[in-house]
Amino acid sequence: MVDKERIERAVAEILQAIGEDPNREGLRDTPARVARMYEEITSGYLDDASKHLAKTFAEQGGELVLEKDISFSSTCEHHLMPFFGKVHIAYIPNGKVVGLSKLARVVEVYARRLQLQERMNAEIADAIDKELSPKGVFVVIEAEHTCMTARGIKKVGSKTVTMAKRGEFSEELKNQVLALIF
Ligand code: ZN
């Protein structure tokens, strides 16, 4: 569980360290707001992807399921800055499928943690691979990292694309999925 009082003290400390007055009107409630925000953006630690993927439906002859443009916002563990974008999930069912909203739930489970885009990508692919046992799964994430666009090299609008594949997913099918996504 998140220790909100401790976060509040730490945020007040940061405000003082950068030369601000934590007691001025605009900042008075900032430590408490930031503490509530951290509780929300790290709530995925208390959630479990397998819970959302437990209820499945029998599938008849579907060759591919693609849920694209699942928007997300996560937090970069190197800078504690947001990175956000879209997750695209494609899988080849092996007898069972899951409700489409559940895939978005799985994205939330991993996005609401301190993350690296590559690891989040692998975790989503692994969860689907483990819980649905599909013939293959292919997950693509495109994201803008504010630690790159708001500071550092400041390339606003630049995106990082990562991909993770589990099981059998041919190059041909991957290319078809990519053509449907981009
Ligand atoms: Zn970063």
PDB file of C-alpha atoms and ligand atoms in Angstrom:
ATOM      1  CA  MET A   1       0.000   0.000   0.000  1.00  0.00           C
ATOM      2  CA  VAL A   2       1.026   3.557  -0.692  1.00  0.00           C
ATOM      3  CA  ASP A   3       2.197   5.591   2.320  1.00  0.00           C
ATOM      4  CA  LYS A   4       0.587   8.883   1.324  1.00  0.00           C
ATOM      5  CA  GLU A   5       1.822  10.855   4.304  1.00  0.00           C
ATOM      6  CA  ARG A   6       5.362   9.913   3.471  1.00  0.00           C
ATOM      7  CA  ILE A   7       4.900  11.022  -0.153  1.00  0.00           C
ATOM      8  CA  GLU A   8       3.454  14.323   1.054  1.00  0.00           C
ATOM      9  CA  ARG A   9       6.507  14.965   3.230  1.00  0.00           C
ATOM     10  CA  ALA A  10       8.820  14.054   0.358  1.00  0.00           C
ATOM     11  CA  VAL A  11       7.044  16.336  -2.117  1.00  0.00           C
ATOM     12  CA  ALA A  12       7.160  19.247   0.339  1.00  0.00           C
ATOM     13  CA  GLU A  13      10.884  18.505   0.652  1.00  0.00           C
ATOM     14  CA  ILE A  14      11.338  18.657  -3.138  1.00  0.00           C
ATOM     15  CA  LEU A  15       9.455  21.956  -3.302  1.00  0.00           C
ATOM     16  CA  GLN A  16      11.784  23.428  -0.694  1.00  0.00           C
ATOM     17  CA  ALA A  17      14.834  21.944  -2.369  1.00  0.00           C
ATOM     18  CA  ILE A  18      14.063  23.742  -5.633  1.00  0.00           C
ATOM     19  CA  GLY A  19      13.652  27.009  -3.777  1.00  0.00           C
ATOM     20  CA  GLU A  20       9.873  27.125  -3.687  1.00  0.00           C
ATOM     21  CA  ASP A  21       7.674  27.976  -0.736  1.00  0.00           C
ATOM     22  CA  PRO A  22       5.461  24.940  -0.088  1.00  0.00           C
ATOM     23  CA  ASN A  23       3.135  27.142   1.938  1.00  0.00           C
ATOM     24  CA  ARG A  24       2.240  29.598  -0.800  1.00  0.00           C
ATOM     25  CA  GLU A  25      -1.335  29.349  -1.923  1.00  0.00           C
ATOM     26  CA  GLY A  26      -0.855  27.521  -5.224  1.00  0.00           C
ATOM     27  CA  LEU A  27       1.371  24.881  -3.660  1.00  0.00           C
ATOM     28  CA  ARG A  28      -0.367  24.323  -0.355  1.00  0.00           C
ATOM     29  CA  ASP A  29      -2.340  21.293  -1.531  1.00  0.00           C
ATOM     30  CA  THR A  30       0.254  20.030  -3.983  1.00  0.00           C
ATOM     31  CA  PRO A  31       1.888  17.419  -1.711  1.00  0.00           C
ATOM     32  CA  ALA A  32      -1.509  15.843  -0.953  1.00  0.00           C
ATOM     33  CA  ARG A  33      -2.509  15.952  -4.633  1.00  0.00           C
ATOM     34  CA  VAL A  34       0.747  14.337  -5.707  1.00  0.00           C
ATOM     35  CA  ALA A  35       0.336  11.636  -3.050  1.00  0.00           C
ATOM     36  CA  ARG A  36      -3.149  10.775  -4.353  1.00  0.00           C
ATOM     37  CA  MET A  37      -1.778  10.772  -7.888  1.00  0.00           C
ATOM     38  CA  TYR A  38       0.960   8.302  -6.950  1.00  0.00           C
ATOM     39  CA  GLU A  39      -1.603   6.062  -5.351  1.00  0.00           C
ATOM     40  CA  GLU A  40      -3.534   6.023  -8.625  1.00  0.00           C
ATOM     41  CA  ILE A  41      -0.630   5.634 -11.045  1.00  0.00           C
ATOM     42  CA  THR A  42       0.850   2.758  -9.036  1.00  0.00           C
ATOM     43  CA  SER A  43      -2.439   0.952  -8.349  1.00  0.00           C
ATOM     44  CA  GLY A  44      -1.489  -1.765 -10.839  1.00  0.00           C
ATOM     45  CA  TYR A  45       0.772  -3.350  -8.214  1.00  0.00           C
ATOM     46  CA  LEU A  46      -2.391  -4.363  -6.359  1.00  0.00           C
ATOM     47  CA  ASP A  47      -4.048  -5.801  -9.452  1.00  0.00           C
ATOM     48  CA  ASP A  48      -3.504  -9.091 -11.218  1.00  0.00           C
ATOM     49  CA  ALA A  49      -3.773  -9.730 -14.963  1.00  0.00           C
ATOM     50  CA  SER A  50      -4.816 -13.354 -14.474  1.00  0.00           C
ATOM     51  CA  LYS A  51      -7.966 -12.174 -12.684  1.00  0.00           C
ATOM     52  CA  HIS A  52      -9.077 -10.248 -15.779  1.00  0.00           C
ATOM     53  CA  LEU A  53      -8.241 -13.068 -18.162  1.00  0.00           C
ATOM     54  CA  ALA A  54      -9.916 -15.852 -16.178  1.00  0.00           C
ATOM     55  CA  LYS A  55     -13.299 -15.653 -17.908  1.00  0.00           C
ATOM     56  CA  THR A  56     -12.934 -16.942 -21.447  1.00  0.00           C
ATOM     57  CA  PHE A  57     -15.286 -17.934 -24.252  1.00  0.00           C
ATOM     58  CA  ALA A  58     -15.087 -20.847 -26.636  1.00  0.00           C
ATOM     59  CA  GLU A  59     -13.851 -19.706 -29.997  1.00  0.00           C
ATOM     60  CA  GLN A  60     -14.885 -21.238 -33.302  1.00  0.00           C
ATOM     61  CA  GLY A  61     -12.512 -20.904 -36.171  1.00  0.00           C
ATOM     62  CA  GLY A  62     -11.225 -17.396 -35.503  1.00  0.00           C
ATOM     63  CA  GLU A  63      -7.819 -16.964 -37.070  1.00  0.00           C
ATOM     64  CA  LEU A  64      -6.804 -13.701 -35.508  1.00  0.00           C
ATOM     65  CA  VAL A  65      -7.998 -11.300 -32.852  1.00  0.00           C
ATOM     66  CA  LEU A  66      -6.616  -7.780 -33.044  1.00  0.00           C
ATOM     67  CA  GLU A  67      -7.509  -5.187 -30.450  1.00  0.00           C
ATOM     68  CA  LYS A  68      -5.789  -2.020 -31.552  1.00  0.00           C
ATOM     69  CA  ASP A  69      -5.454   1.514 -30.204  1.00  0.00           C
ATOM     70  CA  ILE A  70      -5.806   0.683 -26.501  1.00  0.00           C
ATOM     71  CA  SER A  71      -4.679   3.980 -25.031  1.00  0.00           C
ATOM     72  CA  PHE A  72      -2.633   4.026 -21.854  1.00  0.00           C
ATOM     73  CA  SER A  73      -0.536   6.255 -19.641  1.00  0.00           C
ATOM     74  CA  SER A  74       2.287   4.853 -17.567  1.00  0.00           C
ATOM     75  CA  THR A  75       5.197   6.204 -15.550  1.00  0.00           C
ATOM     76  CA  CYS A  76       8.836   5.908 -16.582  1.00  0.00           C
ATOM     77  CA  GLU A  77      10.811   4.402 -13.717  1.00  0.00           C
ATOM     78  CA  HIS A  78      13.957   6.287 -14.675  1.00  0.00           C
ATOM     79  CA  HIS A  79      12.482   9.781 -14.364  1.00  0.00           C
ATOM     80  CA  LEU A  80       9.035   9.323 -12.741  1.00  0.00           C
ATOM     81  CA  MET A  81       7.608  11.094 -15.790  1.00  0.00           C
ATOM     82  CA  PRO A  82       4.633   9.899 -17.821  1.00  0.00           C
ATOM     83  CA  PHE A  83       4.898   7.988 -21.040  1.00  0.00           C
ATOM     84  CA  PHE A  84       1.698   7.423 -22.953  1.00  0.00           C
ATOM     85  CA  GLY A  85       0.394   6.071 -26.196  1.00  0.00           C
ATOM     86  CA  LYS A  86      -1.294   3.000 -27.557  1.00  0.00           C
ATOM     87  CA  VAL A  87      -1.060  -0.726 -27.120  1.00  0.00           C
ATOM     88  CA  HIS A  88      -2.077  -3.075 -29.925  1.00  0.00           C
ATOM     89  CA  ILE A  89      -2.701  -6.711 -29.064  1.00  0.00           C
ATOM     90  CA  ALA A  90      -2.998  -9.467 -31.678  1.00  0.00           C
ATOM     91  CA  TYR A  91      -3.376 -13.138 -30.880  1.00  0.00           C
ATOM     92  CA  ILE A  92      -4.239 -16.367 -32.643  1.00  0.00           C
ATOM     93  CA  PRO A  93      -6.770 -18.154 -30.414  1.00  0.00           C
ATOM     94  CA  ASN A  94      -6.320 -21.759 -29.470  1.00  0.00           C
ATOM     95  CA  GLY A  95      -9.897 -22.643 -28.539  1.00  0.00           C
ATOM     96  CA  LYS A  96     -10.622 -19.702 -26.271  1.00  0.00           C
ATOM     97  CA  VAL A  97     -10.950 -15.964 -26.477  1.00  0.00           C
ATOM     98  CA  VAL A  98     -11.425 -13.277 -23.885  1.00  0.00           C
ATOM     99  CA  GLY A  99     -13.799 -10.303 -23.786  1.00  0.00           C
ATOM    100  CA  LEU A 100     -12.190  -7.374 -25.577  1.00  0.00           C
ATOM    101  CA  SER A 101     -12.533  -5.023 -22.613  1.00  0.00           C
ATOM    102  CA  LYS A 102     -10.414  -7.461 -20.608  1.00  0.00           C
ATOM    103  CA  LEU A 103      -7.409  -6.804 -22.824  1.00  0.00           C
ATOM    104  CA  ALA A 104      -7.674  -3.122 -21.917  1.00  0.00           C
ATOM    105  CA  ARG A 105      -7.817  -4.161 -18.239  1.00  0.00           C
ATOM    106  CA  VAL A 106      -4.594  -6.116 -18.641  1.00  0.00           C
ATOM    107  CA  VAL A 107      -2.922  -3.046 -20.143  1.00  0.00           C
ATOM    108  CA  GLU A 108      -4.017  -1.014 -17.094  1.00  0.00           C
ATOM    109  CA  VAL A 109      -2.616  -3.616 -14.676  1.00  0.00           C
ATOM    110  CA  TYR A 110       0.869  -3.128 -16.112  1.00  0.00           C
ATOM    111  CA  ALA A 111       0.641   0.559 -17.088  1.00  0.00           C
ATOM    112  CA  ARG A 112      -0.222   1.613 -13.538  1.00  0.00           C
ATOM    113  CA  ARG A 113       3.200   0.814 -12.198  1.00  0.00           C
ATOM    114  CA  LEU A 114       6.648   2.302 -12.553  1.00  0.00           C
ATOM    115  CA  GLN A 115       7.632   0.958 -15.917  1.00  0.00           C
ATOM    116  CA  LEU A 116       9.900   0.626 -18.886  1.00  0.00           C
ATOM    117  CA  GLN A 117       8.094   0.390 -22.203  1.00  0.00           C
ATOM    118  CA  GLU A 118       9.996  -2.769 -23.180  1.00  0.00           C
ATOM    119  CA  ARG A 119       9.158  -4.516 -19.927  1.00  0.00           C
ATOM    120  CA  MET A 120       5.508  -3.509 -20.033  1.00  0.00           C
ATOM    121  CA  ASN A 121       5.359  -4.876 -23.571  1.00  0.00           C
ATOM    122  CA  ALA A 122       6.851  -8.208 -22.470  1.00  0.00           C
ATOM    123  CA  GLU A 123       4.591  -8.440 -19.411  1.00  0.00           C
ATOM    124  CA  ILE A 124       1.418  -7.932 -21.462  1.00  0.00           C
ATOM    125  CA  ALA A 125       2.518 -10.543 -24.010  1.00  0.00           C
ATOM    126  CA  ASP A 126       3.482 -13.001 -21.249  1.00  0.00           C
ATOM    127  CA  ALA A 127       0.178 -12.571 -19.395  1.00  0.00           C
ATOM    128  CA  ILE A 128      -1.856 -13.310 -22.526  1.00  0.00           C
ATOM    129  CA  ASP A 129       0.427 -16.179 -23.463  1.00  0.00           C
ATOM    130  CA  LYS A 130       0.106 -17.718 -20.007  1.00  0.00           C
ATOM    131  CA  GLU A 131      -3.608 -17.197 -19.369  1.00  0.00           C
ATOM    132  CA  LEU A 132      -5.104 -17.765 -22.836  1.00  0.00           C
ATOM    133  CA  SER A 133      -2.521 -20.216 -24.200  1.00  0.00           C
ATOM    134  CA  PRO A 134      -3.009 -18.840 -27.723  1.00  0.00           C
ATOM    135  CA  LYS A 135      -1.153 -20.270 -30.686  1.00  0.00           C
ATOM    136  CA  GLY A 136       0.662 -16.984 -30.851  1.00  0.00           C
ATOM    137  CA  VAL A 137       0.513 -13.444 -29.503  1.00  0.00           C
ATOM    138  CA  PHE A 138       2.037 -10.241 -30.836  1.00  0.00           C
ATOM    139  CA  VAL A 139       1.938  -7.012 -28.840  1.00  0.00           C
ATOM    140  CA  VAL A 140       3.003  -3.619 -30.188  1.00  0.00           C
ATOM    141  CA  ILE A 141       3.332  -0.459 -28.107  1.00  0.00           C
ATOM    142  CA  GLU A 142       3.856   3.038 -29.459  1.00  0.00           C
ATOM    143  CA  ALA A 143       4.486   5.722 -26.876  1.00  0.00           C
ATOM    144  CA  GLU A 144       5.667   9.245 -26.328  1.00  0.00           C
ATOM    145  CA  HIS A 145       8.006   9.614 -23.362  1.00  0.00           C
ATOM    146  CA  THR A 146       7.718  12.966 -21.642  1.00  0.00           C
ATOM    147  CA  CYS A 147      11.159  12.386 -20.126  1.00  0.00           C
ATOM    148  CA  MET A 148      12.373  12.791 -23.710  1.00  0.00           C
ATOM    149  CA  THR A 149       9.961  15.454 -24.916  1.00  0.00           C
ATOM    150  CA  ALA A 150       9.724  17.731 -21.866  1.00  0.00           C
ATOM    151  CA  ARG A 151      13.418  17.578 -20.944  1.00  0.00           C
ATOM    152  CA  GLY A 152      16.679  16.198 -22.300  1.00  0.00           C
ATOM    153  CA  ILE A 153      16.729  16.151 -26.083  1.00  0.00           C
ATOM    154  CA  LYS A 154      13.188  17.612 -26.301  1.00  0.00           C
ATOM    155  CA  LYS A 155      11.901  15.890 -29.390  1.00  0.00           C
ATOM    156  CA  VAL A 156       8.210  16.644 -29.091  1.00  0.00           C
ATOM    157  CA  GLY A 157       6.047  14.121 -30.870  1.00  0.00           C
ATOM    158  CA  SER A 158       8.758  11.497 -31.305  1.00  0.00           C
ATOM    159  CA  LYS A 159       7.539   8.001 -30.545  1.00  0.00           C
ATOM    160  CA  THR A 160       9.131   4.821 -29.341  1.00  0.00           C
ATOM    161  CA  VAL A 161       7.783   1.598 -30.830  1.00  0.00           C
ATOM    162  CA  THR A 162       8.371  -1.778 -29.198  1.00  0.00           C
ATOM    163  CA  MET A 163       7.122  -5.243 -30.099  1.00  0.00           C
ATOM    164  CA  ALA A 164       6.947  -8.580 -28.333  1.00  0.00           C
ATOM    165  CA  LYS A 165       5.955 -11.925 -29.826  1.00  0.00           C
ATOM    166  CA  ARG A 166       5.239 -15.223 -28.109  1.00  0.00           C
ATOM    167  CA  GLY A 167       4.477 -18.574 -29.698  1.00  0.00           C
ATOM    168  CA  GLU A 168       4.023 -18.981 -33.426  1.00  0.00           C
ATOM    169  CA  PHE A 169       3.376 -15.743 -35.234  1.00  0.00           C
ATOM    170  CA  SER A 170       4.774 -15.782 -38.769  1.00  0.00           C
ATOM    171  CA  GLU A 171       6.576 -12.849 -40.324  1.00  0.00           C
ATOM    172  CA  GLU A 172       3.780 -12.654 -42.873  1.00  0.00           C
ATOM    173  CA  LEU A 173       1.083 -12.387 -40.207  1.00  0.00           C
ATOM    174  CA  LYS A 174       3.160  -9.892 -38.231  1.00  0.00           C
ATOM    175  CA  ASN A 175       3.414  -7.724 -41.316  1.00  0.00           C
ATOM    176  CA  GLN A 176      -0.329  -7.968 -41.876  1.00  0.00           C
ATOM    177  CA  VAL A 177      -0.976  -6.901 -38.287  1.00  0.00           C
ATOM    178  CA  LEU A 178       1.471  -4.007 -38.574  1.00  0.00           C
ATOM    179  CA  ALA A 179      -0.278  -2.872 -41.766  1.00  0.00           C
ATOM    180  CA  LEU A 180      -3.595  -2.888 -39.882  1.00  0.00           C
ATOM    181  CA  ILE A 181      -2.109  -0.900 -36.992  1.00  0.00           C
ATOM    182  CA  PHE A 182      -0.050   1.784 -38.724  1.00  0.00           C
TER     183      PHE A 182
HETATM  184 ZN    ZN B   1      12.451   8.290 -18.639  1.00  0.00          ZN
END
